[in-house]
Coordinates of C-alpha atoms and ligand atoms in Angstrom, one line a residue:
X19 CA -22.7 -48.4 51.2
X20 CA -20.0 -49.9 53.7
X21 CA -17.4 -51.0 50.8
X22 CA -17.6 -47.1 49.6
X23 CA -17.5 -45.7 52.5
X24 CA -14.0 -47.7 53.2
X25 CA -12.8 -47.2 49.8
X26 CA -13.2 -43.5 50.6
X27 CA -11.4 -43.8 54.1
X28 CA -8.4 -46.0 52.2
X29 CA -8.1 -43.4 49.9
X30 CA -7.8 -40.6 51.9
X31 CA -5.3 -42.2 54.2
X32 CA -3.4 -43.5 51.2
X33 CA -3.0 -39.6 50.3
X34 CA -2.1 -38.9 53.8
X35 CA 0.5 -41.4 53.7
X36 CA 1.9 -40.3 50.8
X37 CA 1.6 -36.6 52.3
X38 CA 3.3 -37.8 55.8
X39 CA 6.6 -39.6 53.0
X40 CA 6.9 -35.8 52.0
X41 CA 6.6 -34.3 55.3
X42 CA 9.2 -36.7 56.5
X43 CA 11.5 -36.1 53.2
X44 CA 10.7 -32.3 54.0
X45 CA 11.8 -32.3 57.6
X46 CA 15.2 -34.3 56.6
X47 CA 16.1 -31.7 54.3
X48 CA 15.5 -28.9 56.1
X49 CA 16.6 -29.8 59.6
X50 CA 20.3 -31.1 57.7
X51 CA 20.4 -27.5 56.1
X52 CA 19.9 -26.3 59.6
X53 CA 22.5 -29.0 60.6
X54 CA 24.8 -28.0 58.4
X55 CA 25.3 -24.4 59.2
X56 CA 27.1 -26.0 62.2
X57 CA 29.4 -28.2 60.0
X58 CA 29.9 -26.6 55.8
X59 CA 27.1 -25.9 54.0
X60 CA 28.6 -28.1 51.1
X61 CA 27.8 -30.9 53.7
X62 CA 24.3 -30.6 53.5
X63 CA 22.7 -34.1 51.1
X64 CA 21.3 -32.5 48.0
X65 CA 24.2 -30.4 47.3
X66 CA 26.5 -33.8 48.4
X67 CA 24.8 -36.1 46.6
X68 CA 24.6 -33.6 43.3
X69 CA 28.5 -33.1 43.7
X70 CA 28.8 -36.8 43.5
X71 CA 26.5 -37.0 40.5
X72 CA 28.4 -34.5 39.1
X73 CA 31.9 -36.3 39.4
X74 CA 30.0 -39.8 38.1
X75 CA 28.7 -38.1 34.8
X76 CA 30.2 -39.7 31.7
X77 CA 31.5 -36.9 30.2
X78 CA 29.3 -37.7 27.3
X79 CA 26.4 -37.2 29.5
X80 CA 28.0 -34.1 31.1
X81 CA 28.5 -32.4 27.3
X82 CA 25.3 -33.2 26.3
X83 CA 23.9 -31.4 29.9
X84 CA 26.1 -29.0 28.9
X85 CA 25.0 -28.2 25.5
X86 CA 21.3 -28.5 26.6
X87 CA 21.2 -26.5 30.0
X88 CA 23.9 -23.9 29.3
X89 CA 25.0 -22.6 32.9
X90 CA 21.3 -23.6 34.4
X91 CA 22.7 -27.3 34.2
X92 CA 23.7 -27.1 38.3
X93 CA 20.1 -25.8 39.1
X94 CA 18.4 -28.7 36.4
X95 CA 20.5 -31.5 38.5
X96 CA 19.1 -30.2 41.7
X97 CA 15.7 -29.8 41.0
X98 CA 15.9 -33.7 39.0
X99 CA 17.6 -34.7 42.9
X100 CA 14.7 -33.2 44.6
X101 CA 11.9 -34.7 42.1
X102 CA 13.1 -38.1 42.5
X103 CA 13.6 -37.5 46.3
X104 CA 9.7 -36.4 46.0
X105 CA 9.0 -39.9 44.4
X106 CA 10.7 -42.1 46.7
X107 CA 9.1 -40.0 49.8
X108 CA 5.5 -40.8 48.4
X109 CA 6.5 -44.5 48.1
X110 CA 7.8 -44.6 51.9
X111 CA 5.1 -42.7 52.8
X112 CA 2.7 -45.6 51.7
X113 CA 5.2 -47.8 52.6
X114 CA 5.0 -46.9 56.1
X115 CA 1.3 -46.9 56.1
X116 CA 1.5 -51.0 55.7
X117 CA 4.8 -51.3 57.6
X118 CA 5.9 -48.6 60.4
X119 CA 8.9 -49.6 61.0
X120 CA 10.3 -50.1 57.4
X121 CA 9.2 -46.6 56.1
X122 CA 11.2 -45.0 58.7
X123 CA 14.5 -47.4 57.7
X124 CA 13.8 -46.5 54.5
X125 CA 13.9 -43.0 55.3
X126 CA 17.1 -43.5 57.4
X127 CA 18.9 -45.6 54.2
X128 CA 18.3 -42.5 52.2
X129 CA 20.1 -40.5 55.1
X130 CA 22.9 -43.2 54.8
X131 CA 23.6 -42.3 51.2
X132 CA 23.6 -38.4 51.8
X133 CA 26.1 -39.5 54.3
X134 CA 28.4 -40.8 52.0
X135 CA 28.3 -38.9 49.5
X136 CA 29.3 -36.0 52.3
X137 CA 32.2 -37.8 53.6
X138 CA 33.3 -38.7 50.3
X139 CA 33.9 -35.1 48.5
X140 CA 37.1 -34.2 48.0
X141 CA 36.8 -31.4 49.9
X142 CA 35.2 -33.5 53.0
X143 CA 36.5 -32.1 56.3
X144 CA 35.5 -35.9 57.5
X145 CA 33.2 -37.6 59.7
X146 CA 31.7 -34.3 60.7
X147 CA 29.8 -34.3 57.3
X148 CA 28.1 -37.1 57.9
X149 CA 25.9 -35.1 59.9
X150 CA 24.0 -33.0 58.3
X151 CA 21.9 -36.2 56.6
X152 CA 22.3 -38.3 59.4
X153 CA 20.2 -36.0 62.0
X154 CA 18.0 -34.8 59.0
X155 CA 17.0 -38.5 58.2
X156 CA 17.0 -39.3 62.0
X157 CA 14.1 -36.3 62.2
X158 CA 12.5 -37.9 59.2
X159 CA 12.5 -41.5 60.6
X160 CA 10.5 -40.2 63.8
X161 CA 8.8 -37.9 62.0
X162 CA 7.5 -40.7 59.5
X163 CA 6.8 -43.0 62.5
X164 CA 4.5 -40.4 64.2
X165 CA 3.0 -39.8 61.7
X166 CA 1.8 -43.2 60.3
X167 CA 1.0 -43.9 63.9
X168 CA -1.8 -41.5 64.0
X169 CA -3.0 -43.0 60.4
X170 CA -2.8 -46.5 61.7
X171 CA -3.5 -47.0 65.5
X172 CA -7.8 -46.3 66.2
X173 CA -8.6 -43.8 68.7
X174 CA -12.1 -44.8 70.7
X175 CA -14.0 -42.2 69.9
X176 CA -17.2 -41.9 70.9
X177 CA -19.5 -41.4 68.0
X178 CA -16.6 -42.0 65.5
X179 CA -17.7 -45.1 62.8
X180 CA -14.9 -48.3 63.4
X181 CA -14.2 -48.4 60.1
X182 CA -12.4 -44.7 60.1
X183 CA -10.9 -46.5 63.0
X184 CA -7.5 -43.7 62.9
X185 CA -6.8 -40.3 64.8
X186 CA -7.9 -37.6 62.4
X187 CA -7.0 -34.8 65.0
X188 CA -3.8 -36.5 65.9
X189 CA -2.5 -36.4 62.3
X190 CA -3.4 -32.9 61.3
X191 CA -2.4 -31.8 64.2
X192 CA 1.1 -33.6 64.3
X193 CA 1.3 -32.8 60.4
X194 CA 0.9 -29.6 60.4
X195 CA 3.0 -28.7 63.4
X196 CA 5.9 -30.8 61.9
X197 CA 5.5 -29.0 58.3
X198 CA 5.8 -25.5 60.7
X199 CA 8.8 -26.7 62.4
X200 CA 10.5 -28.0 59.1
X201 CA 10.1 -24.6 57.5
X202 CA 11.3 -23.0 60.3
X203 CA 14.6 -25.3 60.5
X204 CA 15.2 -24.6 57.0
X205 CA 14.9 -20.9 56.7
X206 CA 16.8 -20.7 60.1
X207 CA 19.9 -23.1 58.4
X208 CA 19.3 -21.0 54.9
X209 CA 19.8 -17.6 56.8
X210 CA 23.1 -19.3 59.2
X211 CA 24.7 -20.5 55.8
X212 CA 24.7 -17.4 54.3
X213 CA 26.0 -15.4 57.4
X214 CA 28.9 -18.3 57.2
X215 CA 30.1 -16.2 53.7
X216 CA 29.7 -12.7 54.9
X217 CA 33.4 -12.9 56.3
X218 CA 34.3 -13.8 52.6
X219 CA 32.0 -10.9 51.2
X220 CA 33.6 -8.6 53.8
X221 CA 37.2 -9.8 52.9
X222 CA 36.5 -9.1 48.7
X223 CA 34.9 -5.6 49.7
X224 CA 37.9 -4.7 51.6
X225 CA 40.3 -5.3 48.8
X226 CA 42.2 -2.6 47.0
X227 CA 44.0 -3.6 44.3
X228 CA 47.9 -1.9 43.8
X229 CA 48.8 -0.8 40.7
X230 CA 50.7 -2.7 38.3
X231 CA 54.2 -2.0 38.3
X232 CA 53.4 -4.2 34.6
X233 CA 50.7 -2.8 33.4
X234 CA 49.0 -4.2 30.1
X235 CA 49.6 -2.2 26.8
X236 CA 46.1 -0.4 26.0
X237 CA 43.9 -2.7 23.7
X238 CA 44.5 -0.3 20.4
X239 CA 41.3 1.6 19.3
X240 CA 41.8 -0.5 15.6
X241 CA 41.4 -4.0 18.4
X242 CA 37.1 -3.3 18.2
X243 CA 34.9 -3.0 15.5
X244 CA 32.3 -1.3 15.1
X245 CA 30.1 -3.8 13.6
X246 CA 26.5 -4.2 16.0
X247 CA 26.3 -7.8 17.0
X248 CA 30.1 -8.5 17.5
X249 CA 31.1 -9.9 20.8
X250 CA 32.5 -6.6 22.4
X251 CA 36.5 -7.3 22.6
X252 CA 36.7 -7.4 26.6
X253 CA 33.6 -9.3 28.0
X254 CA 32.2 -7.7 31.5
X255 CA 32.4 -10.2 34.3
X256 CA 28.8 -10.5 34.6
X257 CA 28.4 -12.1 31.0
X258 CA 31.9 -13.8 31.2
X259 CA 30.8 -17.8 30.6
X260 CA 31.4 -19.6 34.1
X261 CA 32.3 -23.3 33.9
X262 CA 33.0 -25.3 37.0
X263 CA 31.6 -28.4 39.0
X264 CA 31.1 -26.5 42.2
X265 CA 27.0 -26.9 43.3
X266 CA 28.1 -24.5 45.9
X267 CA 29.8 -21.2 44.7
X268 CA 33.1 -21.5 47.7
X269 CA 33.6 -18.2 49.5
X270 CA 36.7 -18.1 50.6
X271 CA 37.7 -15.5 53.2
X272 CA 40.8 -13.7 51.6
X273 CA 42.1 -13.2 55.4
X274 CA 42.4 -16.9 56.4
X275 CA 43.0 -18.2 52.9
X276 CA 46.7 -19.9 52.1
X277 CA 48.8 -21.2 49.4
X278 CA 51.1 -23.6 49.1
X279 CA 53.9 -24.5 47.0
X280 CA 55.6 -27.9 47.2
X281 CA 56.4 -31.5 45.7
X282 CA 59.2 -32.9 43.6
X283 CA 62.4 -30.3 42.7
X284 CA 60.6 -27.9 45.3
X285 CA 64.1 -26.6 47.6
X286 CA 61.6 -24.4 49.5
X287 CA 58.5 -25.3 50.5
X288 CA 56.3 -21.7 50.2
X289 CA 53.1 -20.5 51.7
X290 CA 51.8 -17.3 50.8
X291 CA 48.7 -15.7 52.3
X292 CA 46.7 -13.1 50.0
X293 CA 48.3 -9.9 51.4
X294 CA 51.8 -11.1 50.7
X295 CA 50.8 -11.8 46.7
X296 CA 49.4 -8.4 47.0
X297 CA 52.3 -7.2 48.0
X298 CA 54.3 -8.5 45.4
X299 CA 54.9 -6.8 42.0
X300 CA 52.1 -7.3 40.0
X301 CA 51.4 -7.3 35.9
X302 CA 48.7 -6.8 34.1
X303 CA 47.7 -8.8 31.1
X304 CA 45.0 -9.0 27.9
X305 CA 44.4 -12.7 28.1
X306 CA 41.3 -14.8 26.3
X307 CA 40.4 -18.0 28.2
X308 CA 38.5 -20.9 26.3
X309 CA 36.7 -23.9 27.6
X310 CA 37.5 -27.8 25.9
X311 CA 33.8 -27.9 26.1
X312 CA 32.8 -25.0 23.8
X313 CA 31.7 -26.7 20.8
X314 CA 32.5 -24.8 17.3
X315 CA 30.7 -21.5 17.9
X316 CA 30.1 -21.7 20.9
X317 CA 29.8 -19.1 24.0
X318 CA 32.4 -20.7 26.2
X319 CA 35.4 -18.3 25.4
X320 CA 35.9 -14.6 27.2
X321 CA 38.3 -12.1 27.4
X322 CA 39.1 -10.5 30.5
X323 CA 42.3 -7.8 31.7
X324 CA 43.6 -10.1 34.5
X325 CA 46.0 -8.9 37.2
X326 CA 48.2 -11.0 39.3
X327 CA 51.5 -12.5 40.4
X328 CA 54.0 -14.4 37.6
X329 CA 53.4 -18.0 38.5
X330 CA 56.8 -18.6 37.2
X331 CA 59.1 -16.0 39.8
X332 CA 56.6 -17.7 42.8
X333 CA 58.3 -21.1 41.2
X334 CA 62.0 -19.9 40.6
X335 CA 61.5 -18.7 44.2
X336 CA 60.6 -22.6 45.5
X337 CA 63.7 -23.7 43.4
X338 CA 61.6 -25.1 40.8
X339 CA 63.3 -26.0 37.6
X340 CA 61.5 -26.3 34.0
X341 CA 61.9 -29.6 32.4
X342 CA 64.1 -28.7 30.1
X343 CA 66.8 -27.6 32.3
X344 CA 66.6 -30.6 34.0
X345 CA 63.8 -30.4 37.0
X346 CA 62.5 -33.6 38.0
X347 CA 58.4 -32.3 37.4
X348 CA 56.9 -31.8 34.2
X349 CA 53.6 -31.2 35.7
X350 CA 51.8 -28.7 38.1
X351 CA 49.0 -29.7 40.0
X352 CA 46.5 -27.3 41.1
X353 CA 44.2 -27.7 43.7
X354 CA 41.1 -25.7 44.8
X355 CA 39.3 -25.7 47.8
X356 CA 36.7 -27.7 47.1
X357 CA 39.0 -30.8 45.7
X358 CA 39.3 -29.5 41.9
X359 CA 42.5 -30.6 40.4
X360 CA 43.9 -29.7 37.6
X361 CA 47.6 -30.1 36.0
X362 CA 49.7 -27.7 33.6
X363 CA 52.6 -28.3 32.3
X364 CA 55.5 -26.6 34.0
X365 CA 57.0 -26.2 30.9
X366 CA 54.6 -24.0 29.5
X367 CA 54.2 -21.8 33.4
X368 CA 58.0 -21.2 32.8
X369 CA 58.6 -20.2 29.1
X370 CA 57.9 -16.9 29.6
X371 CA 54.4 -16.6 28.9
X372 CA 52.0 -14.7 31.0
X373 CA 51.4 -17.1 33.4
X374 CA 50.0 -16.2 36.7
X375 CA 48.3 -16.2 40.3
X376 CA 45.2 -13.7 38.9
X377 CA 44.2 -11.6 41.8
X378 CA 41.7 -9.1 40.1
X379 CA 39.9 -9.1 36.7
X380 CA 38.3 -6.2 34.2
X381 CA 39.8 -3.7 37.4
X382 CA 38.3 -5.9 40.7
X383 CA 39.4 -8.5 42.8
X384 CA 38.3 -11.4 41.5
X385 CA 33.7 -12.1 41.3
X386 CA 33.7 -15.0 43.8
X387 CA 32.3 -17.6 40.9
X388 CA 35.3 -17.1 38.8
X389 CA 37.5 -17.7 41.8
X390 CA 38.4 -15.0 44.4
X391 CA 40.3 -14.8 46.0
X392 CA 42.9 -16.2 43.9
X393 CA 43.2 -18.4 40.4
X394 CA 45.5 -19.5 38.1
X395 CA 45.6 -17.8 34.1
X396 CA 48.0 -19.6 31.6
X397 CA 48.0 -18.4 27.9
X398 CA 47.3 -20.7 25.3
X399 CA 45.9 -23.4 27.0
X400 CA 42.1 -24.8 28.0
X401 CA 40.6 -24.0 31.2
X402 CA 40.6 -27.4 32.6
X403 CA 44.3 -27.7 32.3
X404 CA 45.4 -24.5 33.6
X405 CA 42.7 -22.1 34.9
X406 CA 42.2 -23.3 38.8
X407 CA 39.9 -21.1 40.5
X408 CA 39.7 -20.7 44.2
X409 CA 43.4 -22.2 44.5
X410 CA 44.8 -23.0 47.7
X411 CA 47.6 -26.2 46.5
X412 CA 50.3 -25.9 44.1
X413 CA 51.9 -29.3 43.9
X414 CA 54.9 -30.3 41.6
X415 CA 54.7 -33.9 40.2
X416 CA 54.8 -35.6 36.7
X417 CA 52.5 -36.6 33.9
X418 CA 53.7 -40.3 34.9
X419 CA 52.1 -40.2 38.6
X420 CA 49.7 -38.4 38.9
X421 CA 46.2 -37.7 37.1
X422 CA 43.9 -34.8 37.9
X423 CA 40.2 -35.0 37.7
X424 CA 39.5 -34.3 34.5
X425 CA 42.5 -36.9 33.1
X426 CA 40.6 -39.4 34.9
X427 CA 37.6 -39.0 33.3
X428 CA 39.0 -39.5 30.1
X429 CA 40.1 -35.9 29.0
X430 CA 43.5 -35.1 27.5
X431 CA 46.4 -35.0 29.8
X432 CA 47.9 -32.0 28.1
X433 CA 45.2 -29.5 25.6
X434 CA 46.6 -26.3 24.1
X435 CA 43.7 -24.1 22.7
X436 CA 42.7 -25.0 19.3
X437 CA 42.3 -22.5 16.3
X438 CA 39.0 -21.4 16.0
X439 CA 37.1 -18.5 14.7
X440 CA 33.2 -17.7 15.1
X441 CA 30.7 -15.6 13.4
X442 CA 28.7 -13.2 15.6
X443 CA 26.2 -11.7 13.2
X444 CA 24.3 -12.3 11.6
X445 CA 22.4 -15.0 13.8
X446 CA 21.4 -18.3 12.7
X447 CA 18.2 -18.1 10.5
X448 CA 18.5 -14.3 10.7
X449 CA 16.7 -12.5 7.5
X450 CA 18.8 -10.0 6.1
X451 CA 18.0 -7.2 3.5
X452 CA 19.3 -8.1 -0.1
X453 CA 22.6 -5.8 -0.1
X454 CA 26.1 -5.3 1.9
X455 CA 25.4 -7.1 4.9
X456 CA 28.5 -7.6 7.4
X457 CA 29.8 -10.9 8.6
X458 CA 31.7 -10.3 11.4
X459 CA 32.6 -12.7 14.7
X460 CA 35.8 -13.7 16.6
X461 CA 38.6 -15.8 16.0
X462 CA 41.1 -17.1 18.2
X463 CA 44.5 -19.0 18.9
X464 CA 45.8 -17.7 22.0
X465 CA 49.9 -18.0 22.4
X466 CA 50.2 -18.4 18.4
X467 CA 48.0 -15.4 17.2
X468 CA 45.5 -14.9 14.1
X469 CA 47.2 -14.1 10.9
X470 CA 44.2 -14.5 8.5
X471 CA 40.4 -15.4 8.7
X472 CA 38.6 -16.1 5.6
X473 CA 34.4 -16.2 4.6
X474 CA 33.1 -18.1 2.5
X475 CA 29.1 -18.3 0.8
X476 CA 27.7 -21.1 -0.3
X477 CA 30.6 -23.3 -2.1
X478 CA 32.2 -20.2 -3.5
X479 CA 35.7 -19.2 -2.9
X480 CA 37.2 -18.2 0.7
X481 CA 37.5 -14.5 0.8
X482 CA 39.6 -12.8 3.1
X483 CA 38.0 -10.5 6.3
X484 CA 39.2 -7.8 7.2
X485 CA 40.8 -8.3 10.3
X486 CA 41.0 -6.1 13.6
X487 CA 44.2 -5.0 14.8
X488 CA 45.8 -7.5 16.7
X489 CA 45.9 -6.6 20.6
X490 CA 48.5 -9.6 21.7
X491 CA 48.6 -13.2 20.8
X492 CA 47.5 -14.6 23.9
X493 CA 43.9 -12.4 22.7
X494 CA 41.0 -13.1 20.4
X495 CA 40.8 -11.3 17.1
X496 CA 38.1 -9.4 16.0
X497 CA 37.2 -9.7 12.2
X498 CA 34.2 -8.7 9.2
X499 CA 33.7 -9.3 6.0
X500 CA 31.0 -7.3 3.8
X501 CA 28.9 -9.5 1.8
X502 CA 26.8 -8.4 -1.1
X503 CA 24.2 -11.0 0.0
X504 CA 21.6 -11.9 -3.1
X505 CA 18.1 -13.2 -2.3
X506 CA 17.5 -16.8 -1.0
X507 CA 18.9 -19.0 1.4
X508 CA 22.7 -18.8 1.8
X509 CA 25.6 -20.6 4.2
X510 CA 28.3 -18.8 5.6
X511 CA 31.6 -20.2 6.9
X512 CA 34.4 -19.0 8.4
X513 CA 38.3 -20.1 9.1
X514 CA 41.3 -18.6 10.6
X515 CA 44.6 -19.2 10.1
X516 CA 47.1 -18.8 13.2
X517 CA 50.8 -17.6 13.3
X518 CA 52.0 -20.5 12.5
X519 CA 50.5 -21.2 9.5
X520 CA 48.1 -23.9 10.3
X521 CA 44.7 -23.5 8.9
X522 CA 41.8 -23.9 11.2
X523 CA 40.5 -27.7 9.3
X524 CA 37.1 -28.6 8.2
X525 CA 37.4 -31.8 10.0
X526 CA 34.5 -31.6 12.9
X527 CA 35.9 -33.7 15.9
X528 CA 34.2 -34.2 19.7
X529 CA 35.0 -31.6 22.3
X530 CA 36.5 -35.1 24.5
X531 CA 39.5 -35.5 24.8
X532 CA 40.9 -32.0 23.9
X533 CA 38.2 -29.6 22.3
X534 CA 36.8 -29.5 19.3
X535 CA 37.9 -28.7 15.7
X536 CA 36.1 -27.7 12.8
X537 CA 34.7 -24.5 11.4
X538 CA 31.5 -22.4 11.7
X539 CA 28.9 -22.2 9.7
X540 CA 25.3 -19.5 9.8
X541 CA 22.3 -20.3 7.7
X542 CA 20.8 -17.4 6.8
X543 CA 18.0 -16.4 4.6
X544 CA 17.9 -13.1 2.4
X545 CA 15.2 -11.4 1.6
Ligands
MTE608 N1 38.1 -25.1 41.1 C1 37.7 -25.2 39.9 N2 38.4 -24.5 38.9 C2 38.1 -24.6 37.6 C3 37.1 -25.5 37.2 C4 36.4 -26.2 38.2 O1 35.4 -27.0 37.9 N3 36.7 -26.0 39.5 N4 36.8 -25.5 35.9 C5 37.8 -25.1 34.9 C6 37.3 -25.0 33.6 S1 36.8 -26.4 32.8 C7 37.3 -23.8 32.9 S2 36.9 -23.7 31.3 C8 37.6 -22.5 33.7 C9 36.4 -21.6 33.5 O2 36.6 -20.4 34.2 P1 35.4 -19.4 34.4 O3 34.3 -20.1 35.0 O4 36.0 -18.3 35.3 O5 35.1 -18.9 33.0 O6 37.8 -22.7 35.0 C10 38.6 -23.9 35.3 N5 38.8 -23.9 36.7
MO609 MO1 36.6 -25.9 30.7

């Protein structure tokens, strides 16, 4: 009867334990959210330690997260940080139960590493970081302490057996106040970090963006089919694909916001705030932007009308010469605020293409996760070498010194877009009607242009599409083919060839180190 009876007690204190470890992993997190409305909300641990994650990824590992969480892959990370942190919280919990003192180091060592990883983003404001984890685990620590106190010390009770010999009251009463105080914290450092952005939602509301004194040509009618299923020819900013490291969407308040030009060849050093690009002349441009990581047919490619200032006058202005009349920088280094790098060449910003500051997009200033206030566009060439959003550094170096993040994880240094096309419809494994069915998709080359795209059933013999009227080269073209589809399981490919002649190859290669090549192909069944 005894031995049960203290089986039971163990038990139940073991749980309690293990319920105090998540209390105390609870109250760390909540009171550094609460901490961090007083320093950055980037500061606070989960969203630290995830950024650092993030930067550690093999990019194999990052593709493949990619690939299999689409645009949820931020939210899958932070939920797999908060499930181990669950884990480990039990384990300290029971820890603690044995050994007071060590469950609430433990608890402080996990604070440690939040730490570090805060101080260590590239967009640490310093020290200062540190605390948002370092209170949090302090809380935790004396939380955990408390806690295992009341499960360990015995109260003499009257009337209560010795062998429950621990303080009941004391714990529920400690627990639950400590689980009302945690939520508290936390929904009072939620609510503070999202009054931190209302300056930056105010400052996008206010904008009204000038007209052009360059405005884009009119996408001709002939540029969209009318083919249900097609990728419409200018994608909304809602559905446009969003690719970035950023845990934390920045809001950057247009008002205080700055760039700077400087670095090698640079005569004058420049700063610009936001009103004084708006005040400048501004063009308007049709320009299709492409991920490296979009893997043949996939979704990471949008087209968007983009307005902004010519990256290239902003440079002639600094002094900056091109390359190849003898400046000193072949590369451009962007820099966002939160510590994103990425280098262009400065060749390509000066050749005349479209390049620019983008200030609005599809007719508003620009949605805050594809980079307001202010981003870089640059025709022809992957995002990751040219698109920076949320810019505030424009830094002239070389290819030689300097590598940006992506070029040290093993990407290509330089990556113009590859020629690709894609069918839209019909969908993989879709069952169409014996009869004219219509193959129709997207095919791009931005800079060089689509001269041709050809279909092809089965191993039969490429056909030509019918292609779309061309809007400008640095655009996606649309394209459809009518196929008199017979009963029974058929493959459909497509290829494009660009303006300079090169056929788009069969030959399938990784999306590392500078996007993928190959062709698409739909498996479809008709019935
Ligand atoms: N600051 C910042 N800018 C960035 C990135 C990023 O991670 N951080 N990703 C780049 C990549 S890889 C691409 S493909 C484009 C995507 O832009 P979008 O999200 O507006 O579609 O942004 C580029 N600019
Ligand atoms: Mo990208």
């Amino acid at each position: 009867m005894t031995t049960v009876r203290i089986t039971r007690t163990a038990l139940t204190r073991g749980t309690l334990a293990a319920l105090s470890g998540l209390l105390a992993g609870f109250a760390s997190l909540t009171v550094a959210e609460l901490v961090s409305a007083a320093v950055r909300p980037e500061a606070s641990p989960v969203t630290a330690v995830g950024g650092a994650a993030i930067d550690r990824t093999p990019a194999g590992v990052k593709d493949w997260a990619i690939r299999n969480f689409g645009e949820n892959d931020k939210f899958v990370l932070q939920l797999g940080i908060v499930v181990v942190l669950a884990l480990f919280a039990v384990v300290v919990g029971l820890l603690a139960l044995r050994h007071r003192r060590t469950g609430s180091a433990a608890v402080l060592v996990f604070g440690a590493v939040g730490a570090a990883a805060a101080v260590s983003r590239p967009d640490s404001t310093g020290a200062v970081d540190a605390l948002p984890s370092l209170v949090g685990a302090v809380a935790g620590a004396v939380l955990l302490y408390v806690l295992a106190g009341r499960l360990t010390q015995s109260r003499a009770v009257a009337g209560e057996r010795p062998e429950s010999g621990w303080d009941r009251r004391g714990f529920l009463l400690a627990a639950t106040a400590a689980a009302a105080a945690s939520t508290a914290a936390g929904a009072v450092g939620r609510t503070l970090n999202g009054r931190s952005s209302q300056d930056a939602i105010a400052s996008r509301a206010a904008v009204k963006l000038p007209a052009p004194v360059s405005p884009a040509r009119p996408i001709p009618a002939g540029a969209r089919l009318r083919v249900p299923g097609i990728s419409s020819f200018t994608t909304p900013n809602d559905r446009f694909y969003r690719v970035d490291t950023a845990l934390v969407v920045p809001k950057v308040d247009a008002n205080s916001w700055r760039l700077r030009i400087h670095g090698q060849g640079v005569r004058r050093e420049l700063e610009f705030t936001y009103q004084d690009l708006l005040n400048r002349p501004l063009i308007e441009r049709e320009i299709t932007l492409t991920c490296v990581s979009n893997e043949v047919g996939g979704p990471y490619v949008g087209h968007a009308r983009w307005i902004g200032v010519r990256l290239a006058d902003l440079l002639k202005e600094a002094g900056v010469k091109s390359p190849s009349r003898g400046g000193p920088a072949d590369q451009l280094v962007s820099r966002s605020v939160d510590g994103m790098t990425l280098g262009t060449p400065v060749e390509d910003v000066m050749d005349g293409r479209d390049a620019m500051l983008a200030l609005g997009m599809n007719g508003e200033p620009l949605p805050f996760v594809h980079g307001f206030p202010v981003r870089m566009i640059v025709p022809g060439l992957y995002g990751y070498v040219s698109a920076c959003k949320w810019i505030e550094d424009i830094e002239l170096t070389t290819f030689d010194d300097y590598d940006p993040y992506w070029v040290k994880r093993k990407w290509a240094k330089r990556a113009p877009i590859k020629t690709q096309s894609r069918i839209d419809t019909p969908k993989p494994f879709a069952r169409p009607q014996a009869g004219t069915v219509v193959v129709a998709g997207v095919a791009w080359a931005q800079h060089r242009g689509i001269d041709k795209v050809e279909v092809r059933v089965d191993d039969g013999p490429w056909r030509p599409a019918q292609l779309a009227e061309q809007d400008t080269v640095d655009t996606w073209r649309q394209w459809s083919y009518p196929w008199k589809a017979t009963p029974g399981g058929h493959t459909i490919t497509v290829r494009a060839t660009d303006a300079t002649g090169e056929v788009q190859t069969e030959k399938r290669t990784r999306t590392i180190p500078d996007g993928v090549s190959g062709r698409h192909s739909v498996v479809v069944t008709v019935d």
